[in-house]
Amino acid sequence: MLLLVGSILLVPQISSAQSSGPVLSDARIGEREGETRFVLEFDRAVPYKVFTLAGPDRVVIDLPSVDWKGPGLDEVRGRGLIGGYRHGLFKPGITRVVIDLSAPATVMRHFALDAANNSGPRVVIDLGPVSKTTPSTVAMESAGWGAYAQELARSSPAIATPGPPPGSNKRVVVLDPGHGGVDPGAISTSGVYEKKVVLSYAKALKKALEATGRYDVVLTRDRDIFIPLRDRYQVAHEVNAGLFISLHADSHNSSSLRGLSVYTLSDKASDKEAEALATKENRSDLLAGTDLTGYEADVTSILISLAQQSVKQSSAYFAEILVDEMQTSARLLRNPHRFAGFAVLKSPNIPSVLIELGYLSNKSDEASLMSASHQAKMADGMVRSIDLYFDRKEKLERS
Ligand SMILES: [Zn+2]
């Protein structure tokens, strides 16, 4: 008898009228004789693709984009070979589930089940233990996946980054809400997701900057979707931005730690905390189930050429202005300007900073981050900082 945990009683789902795509109604984990079964249940049959990744050991399941009504990210409990899992929009048309394995495992079986009794159509993945020497499995897919992937590529739903309007001579700022989709970022104990908080702040700041009439603002993402780190600063290049700002909200083991901090790129970290933070933030691509073979070295090694020195100075200059200006708008962390090897700040020619707006692990910071008035105050402070930065820089260039 297969033991299923975390299962909900399936009440015939009254599907939400506004969404026409497939609905995932449940995700559950069962254990039997050393094997771990992962079951995804839907309101209709869906095609899927499954593959494994090593270093760290993961199993990735790609699905058409689904309306997820299964357990939330904060409700997921690992069991058997499954340490935990995340899900989210990986790219337009693809919902990805990334399973973190608690031990090396292989896909023993995978199959689709039709609706039966009280259950909807299901996708079933059976995982079994494997010795470290066994080569990783190649991608396996259901009958309909090839056709779905082809149709997706043909209809090409990828959205081009909206650049500044042609002929505009306003200052261009790129705002980068961290994480997204399958990578939630930090999650507070009450279930607040970093990916949602930072998107909301980025939208508010975009609005405030554009209201001045001096800026064209481009967001690296305007919804809950995964964006690889490299693509984020690539956006800044495409639109020839004057400034790139990545927005985050950290969490920390010490729940008393609070306040805003700003980070710039350096091959040597200013302190242990900044170094640990960069390592954590750089894990985004890995969390999303991206194959980093031949990529990691590029991301982790940071060589700053002479040509990059002036960009590095401009980034630090902006960070210092921000720290000064934000003092009246927000509580700051001790030594609020720090530096470390953040992959998302690696643009060689665009001044870039990463702002940690506060700590989701701190109750007061969490409450502030969720408050509209605090958001407005922060946006005001950031607009002042960005104004000062461009004003001083443009004055310098004219003189
Ligand atoms: Zn983050």
XYZ file of C-alpha atoms and ligand atoms in Angstrom:
400
model
C 0.000 0.000 0.000
C 1.450 3.310 -1.076
C 1.365 5.848 1.684
C 0.453 9.306 0.540
C 1.117 12.324 2.681
C 0.201 15.960 2.344
C -2.763 14.911 0.248
C -5.969 16.873 0.239
C -9.392 15.355 -0.237
C -10.258 16.101 -3.797
C -13.463 18.033 -3.976
C -14.485 18.460 -7.621
C -12.723 21.708 -8.468
C -14.851 24.613 -9.507
C -12.303 26.003 -11.897
C -11.698 29.716 -11.776
C -13.533 31.257 -14.677
C -10.756 33.720 -15.547
C -8.072 31.116 -16.214
C -8.412 28.848 -19.206
C -5.120 26.987 -18.733
C -4.716 23.714 -16.828
C -5.119 23.790 -13.055
C -2.795 21.817 -10.796
C -4.985 20.760 -7.883
C -2.492 18.896 -5.704
C 1.098 17.734 -5.314
C 1.905 14.920 -2.904
C 4.756 12.669 -1.872
C 4.518 8.974 -0.967
C 7.050 6.360 0.139
C 7.275 2.621 -0.507
C 10.136 0.148 -0.187
C 12.902 2.702 -0.522
C 11.239 4.456 -3.430
C 9.695 7.899 -3.302
C 6.646 8.709 -5.409
C 5.837 12.275 -6.483
C 2.308 12.820 -7.771
C 0.984 15.926 -9.502
C -2.762 16.072 -10.042
C -4.555 18.246 -12.595
C -8.031 19.128 -13.855
C -7.070 17.773 -17.282
C -4.314 15.670 -18.838
C -1.064 17.639 -19.418
C 2.165 16.716 -21.226
C 5.411 16.834 -19.213
C 9.158 16.457 -19.407
C 11.377 15.225 -16.571
C 15.157 15.248 -16.185
C 17.782 15.070 -13.466
C 20.635 17.461 -12.645
C 23.690 16.869 -10.496
C 25.700 19.222 -8.245
C 23.420 19.567 -6.285
C 21.169 16.603 -7.092
C 17.833 17.759 -8.462
C 14.917 16.414 -10.493
C 13.207 18.901 -12.782
C 9.669 18.522 -14.127
C 8.547 20.907 -16.869
C 4.822 21.361 -17.488
C 2.704 23.711 -19.588
C 2.039 26.836 -17.496
C -0.465 25.791 -14.866
C -2.583 27.582 -12.313
C -0.973 26.132 -9.130
C -3.600 25.255 -6.518
C -1.306 22.739 -4.805
C 0.707 23.308 -1.607
C 2.315 26.761 -1.311
C 6.097 27.068 -1.190
C 5.957 27.524 2.584
C 3.797 24.397 3.015
C 6.088 21.971 1.233
C 7.506 19.204 3.456
C 10.134 16.829 2.114
C 9.923 13.067 2.530
C 11.982 10.054 1.456
C 14.396 10.979 -1.321
C 12.718 14.361 -1.720
C 14.217 17.091 0.470
C 11.750 19.703 -0.776
C 10.577 21.307 -4.001
C 9.763 24.662 -5.591
C 7.572 25.594 -8.511
C 6.870 28.622 -10.653
C 6.868 30.118 -14.112
C 10.218 29.225 -15.700
C 9.546 31.007 -18.955
C 6.382 31.971 -20.822
C 4.337 28.787 -21.302
C 6.422 26.603 -18.960
C 5.784 25.929 -15.266
C 8.788 24.239 -13.699
C 8.911 22.079 -10.579
C 12.408 21.659 -9.112
C 12.829 18.841 -6.585
C 15.839 18.997 -4.268
C 16.975 15.429 -3.567
C 18.068 14.444 -0.080
C 20.236 11.706 -1.657
C 21.323 10.905 -5.229
C 18.305 9.386 -6.995
C 17.195 8.254 -10.395
C 13.812 8.310 -12.107
C 12.687 4.646 -11.927
C 9.341 5.209 -13.648
C 7.251 8.066 -14.946
C 3.751 7.868 -16.335
C 0.449 9.694 -16.711
C -2.794 8.429 -15.203
C -6.277 9.233 -16.458
C -8.925 10.607 -14.123
C -10.326 7.823 -11.968
C -12.669 7.637 -8.986
C -12.182 10.920 -7.160
C -8.811 11.793 -8.696
C -8.120 13.997 -11.694
C -5.503 13.161 -14.351
C -2.092 12.710 -12.700
C 1.596 12.712 -13.554
C 3.534 10.179 -11.449
C 7.309 10.163 -10.959
C 8.911 7.294 -8.997
C 12.387 7.995 -7.625
C 14.821 5.328 -6.462
C 18.231 5.548 -4.807
C 21.292 5.448 -7.011
C 24.993 5.176 -6.346
C 27.049 8.288 -7.045
C 28.785 6.572 -9.987
C 25.605 6.003 -12.003
C 25.434 8.437 -14.904
C 22.584 10.916 -14.681
C 19.451 10.158 -16.607
C 18.618 11.861 -19.876
C 15.415 13.822 -20.308
C 12.228 11.753 -20.447
C 8.951 13.107 -21.686
C 5.314 12.213 -22.170
C 3.844 11.571 -25.616
C 2.457 15.095 -26.013
C 5.489 17.084 -24.830
C 7.323 17.321 -28.169
C 4.244 18.745 -29.874
C 3.645 21.189 -27.006
C 7.260 22.425 -27.039
C 7.122 22.838 -30.811
C 3.883 24.795 -30.653
C 5.334 26.960 -27.890
C 8.433 27.736 -29.955
C 6.302 28.463 -33.016
C 3.880 30.812 -31.263
C 6.927 32.378 -29.527
C 5.221 33.982 -26.540
C 8.513 35.479 -25.327
C 8.005 39.126 -24.553
C 10.662 41.521 -25.795
C 11.977 43.927 -23.171
C 10.106 47.174 -23.632
C 12.837 49.732 -24.194
C 12.591 53.515 -23.946
C 10.428 55.063 -26.657
C 12.443 55.915 -29.783
C 13.778 59.451 -29.799
C 13.495 59.834 -26.031
C 16.480 61.542 -24.452
C 15.501 60.888 -20.857
C 17.812 59.124 -18.437
C 17.387 55.342 -18.612
C 17.234 53.287 -15.416
C 16.820 49.509 -15.295
C 15.158 48.123 -12.173
C 15.677 44.432 -11.475
C 13.222 42.823 -9.055
C 15.231 39.836 -7.740
C 14.189 36.181 -8.051
C 10.772 35.237 -9.526
C 8.926 32.178 -10.776
C 10.525 28.967 -9.594
C 13.003 30.960 -7.451
C 11.017 32.538 -4.578
C 14.000 34.157 -2.824
C 13.610 34.583 0.937
C 10.334 33.510 2.563
C 9.286 35.039 5.897
C 7.860 32.854 8.669
C 4.417 34.279 7.929
C 4.727 33.279 4.273
C 5.761 36.565 2.601
C 7.839 35.940 -0.535
C 10.828 38.115 -1.422
C 10.000 37.757 -5.145
C 6.606 39.425 -4.572
C 7.819 42.192 -2.242
C 10.609 43.295 -4.575
C 8.332 43.297 -7.643
C 5.907 45.570 -5.838
C 8.755 47.966 -4.816
C 10.172 47.978 -8.345
C 6.780 48.906 -9.801
C 6.314 51.690 -7.240
C 9.800 53.071 -7.910
C 9.266 52.929 -11.684
C 6.088 54.955 -11.275
C 7.782 57.508 -8.998
C 10.765 57.918 -11.336
C 8.629 58.289 -14.447
C 6.366 60.805 -12.697
C 9.333 63.222 -12.583
C 9.386 63.289 -16.388
C 13.151 62.768 -16.335
C 13.358 58.974 -16.613
C 12.544 56.043 -18.835
C 12.426 52.998 -16.575
C 12.681 49.392 -17.735
C 11.938 46.420 -15.482
C 13.780 43.120 -16.013
C 10.526 41.394 -15.071
C 7.022 42.757 -14.542
C 5.462 39.515 -13.302
C 6.189 36.351 -11.381
C 8.619 34.679 -13.780
C 12.171 33.333 -13.540
C 14.910 35.365 -15.295
C 18.504 34.015 -15.419
C 21.022 36.354 -13.711
C 22.953 36.965 -16.914
C 19.786 38.007 -18.790
C 19.058 40.592 -16.120
C 22.105 42.773 -16.729
C 21.823 42.027 -20.440
C 18.592 44.055 -20.390
C 20.585 47.057 -19.129
C 22.926 46.707 -22.122
C 20.091 46.383 -24.606
C 18.486 49.640 -23.496
C 21.812 51.393 -22.826
C 20.913 52.150 -19.220
C 22.676 54.790 -17.138
C 22.037 52.819 -13.957
C 21.072 49.245 -13.015
C 19.431 48.613 -9.638
C 18.696 45.089 -8.417
C 16.102 44.993 -5.605
C 16.074 42.306 -2.891
C 14.870 41.623 0.661
C 17.122 39.339 2.660
C 16.517 36.899 5.469
C 18.965 36.045 8.229
C 19.326 33.479 11.011
C 19.415 36.334 13.486
C 15.855 37.684 13.552
C 16.996 40.905 15.268
C 19.020 41.999 12.218
C 17.221 44.731 10.281
C 17.708 47.684 7.953
C 18.491 48.567 4.356
C 21.899 47.883 2.809
C 23.431 48.457 -0.632
C 26.024 46.303 -2.389
C 28.451 46.906 -5.224
C 30.610 44.455 -7.131
C 34.016 43.451 -5.903
C 36.195 40.384 -6.286
C 36.979 40.707 -2.579
C 34.035 40.877 -0.196
C 33.904 43.679 2.379
C 32.967 41.199 5.114
C 31.836 37.618 5.741
C 28.143 38.556 5.768
C 28.349 40.236 2.357
C 30.226 37.250 0.974
C 27.579 34.826 2.272
C 24.840 37.041 0.858
C 26.434 37.083 -2.609
C 26.764 33.286 -2.539
C 23.093 33.020 -1.635
C 21.898 35.482 -4.284
C 24.100 33.853 -6.938
C 22.288 30.542 -6.374
C 19.205 31.793 -8.238
C 19.961 30.043 -11.528
C 20.754 26.847 -9.684
C 17.512 26.988 -7.683
C 15.584 27.304 -10.917
C 17.001 24.052 -12.256
C 19.305 25.613 -14.815
C 22.144 23.429 -16.034
C 25.240 25.397 -15.080
C 27.783 23.176 -16.843
C 30.384 25.463 -18.397
C 28.671 28.491 -16.905
C 29.462 28.519 -13.218
C 33.119 29.428 -13.684
C 32.081 32.482 -15.662
C 29.622 33.584 -13.001
C 31.842 33.033 -10.005
C 35.142 34.332 -11.283
C 35.138 38.061 -11.348
C 37.970 39.811 -13.085
C 37.694 43.535 -13.066
C 39.593 45.046 -15.957
C 40.912 48.585 -16.081
C 37.991 49.533 -18.307
C 35.660 48.459 -15.546
C 37.316 50.640 -12.925
C 35.342 53.780 -13.783
C 32.079 51.802 -13.786
C 33.064 50.370 -10.429
C 33.689 53.886 -9.107
C 30.352 55.152 -10.447
C 28.548 52.220 -8.793
C 30.224 52.977 -5.473
C 29.468 56.701 -5.917
C 25.763 55.961 -6.353
C 25.800 53.589 -3.368
C 27.266 56.349 -1.171
C 24.650 58.881 -2.315
C 21.921 56.324 -1.661
C 23.171 55.630 1.862
C 23.199 59.383 2.623
C 19.770 60.051 1.165
C 18.007 56.989 2.560
C 18.870 57.887 6.150
C 15.712 59.973 6.379
C 13.540 57.427 4.537
C 14.505 54.086 6.015
C 16.380 52.360 8.773
C 19.855 51.356 7.619
C 21.972 48.344 8.452
C 25.303 48.989 10.212
C 27.976 49.720 7.509
C 25.195 49.986 4.919
C 27.461 50.070 1.842
C 29.192 46.730 1.385
C 30.700 44.835 -1.538
C 30.998 41.252 -2.768
C 30.926 39.104 -5.910
C 27.296 39.391 -7.009
C 26.793 37.790 -10.438
C 23.923 40.132 -11.311
C 26.225 43.180 -10.914
C 28.743 41.924 -13.474
C 27.897 44.359 -16.243
C 31.249 45.683 -17.512
C 29.938 49.088 -18.589
C 26.816 50.007 -16.631
C 26.984 51.268 -13.021
C 25.135 48.651 -10.972
C 24.054 48.229 -7.359
C 22.064 45.654 -5.436
C 19.798 46.967 -2.684
C 18.589 44.756 0.149
C 15.485 46.692 1.193
C 15.367 45.019 4.608
C 15.090 41.650 6.326
C 12.027 39.437 5.908
C 13.348 37.502 8.916
C 12.778 40.571 11.130
C 9.186 41.249 12.233
C 9.484 45.075 12.115
C 11.217 45.064 8.719
C 8.642 42.636 7.356
C 5.790 44.886 8.514
C 7.498 47.935 6.933
C 8.151 46.106 3.670
C 4.453 45.253 3.447
C 3.306 48.816 4.200
C 2.272 51.107 1.347
C 3.366 54.263 3.180
C 6.844 52.842 3.816
C 7.050 51.834 0.162
C 6.187 55.389 -0.911
C 8.773 56.845 1.504
C 11.458 54.483 0.205
C 10.580 55.364 -3.399
C 10.915 59.095 -2.566
C 14.359 58.534 -1.076
C 15.484 56.489 -4.043
C 14.232 59.073 -6.552
C 16.211 61.764 -4.650
C 19.326 59.559 -4.737
C 18.989 58.759 -8.428
C 18.389 62.462 -9.238
C 21.484 63.511 -7.303
C 23.602 60.815 -8.921
C 22.696 61.764 -12.494
C 22.813 65.522 -11.749
C 26.331 65.323 -10.307
C 27.550 62.932 -12.980
C 26.183 65.030 -15.838
C 27.673 68.183 -14.270
C 31.049 66.459 -14.033
C 30.870 65.355 -17.657
C 30.046 68.893 -18.807
C 32.882 70.530 -16.892
Zn 17.381 38.156 -2.982
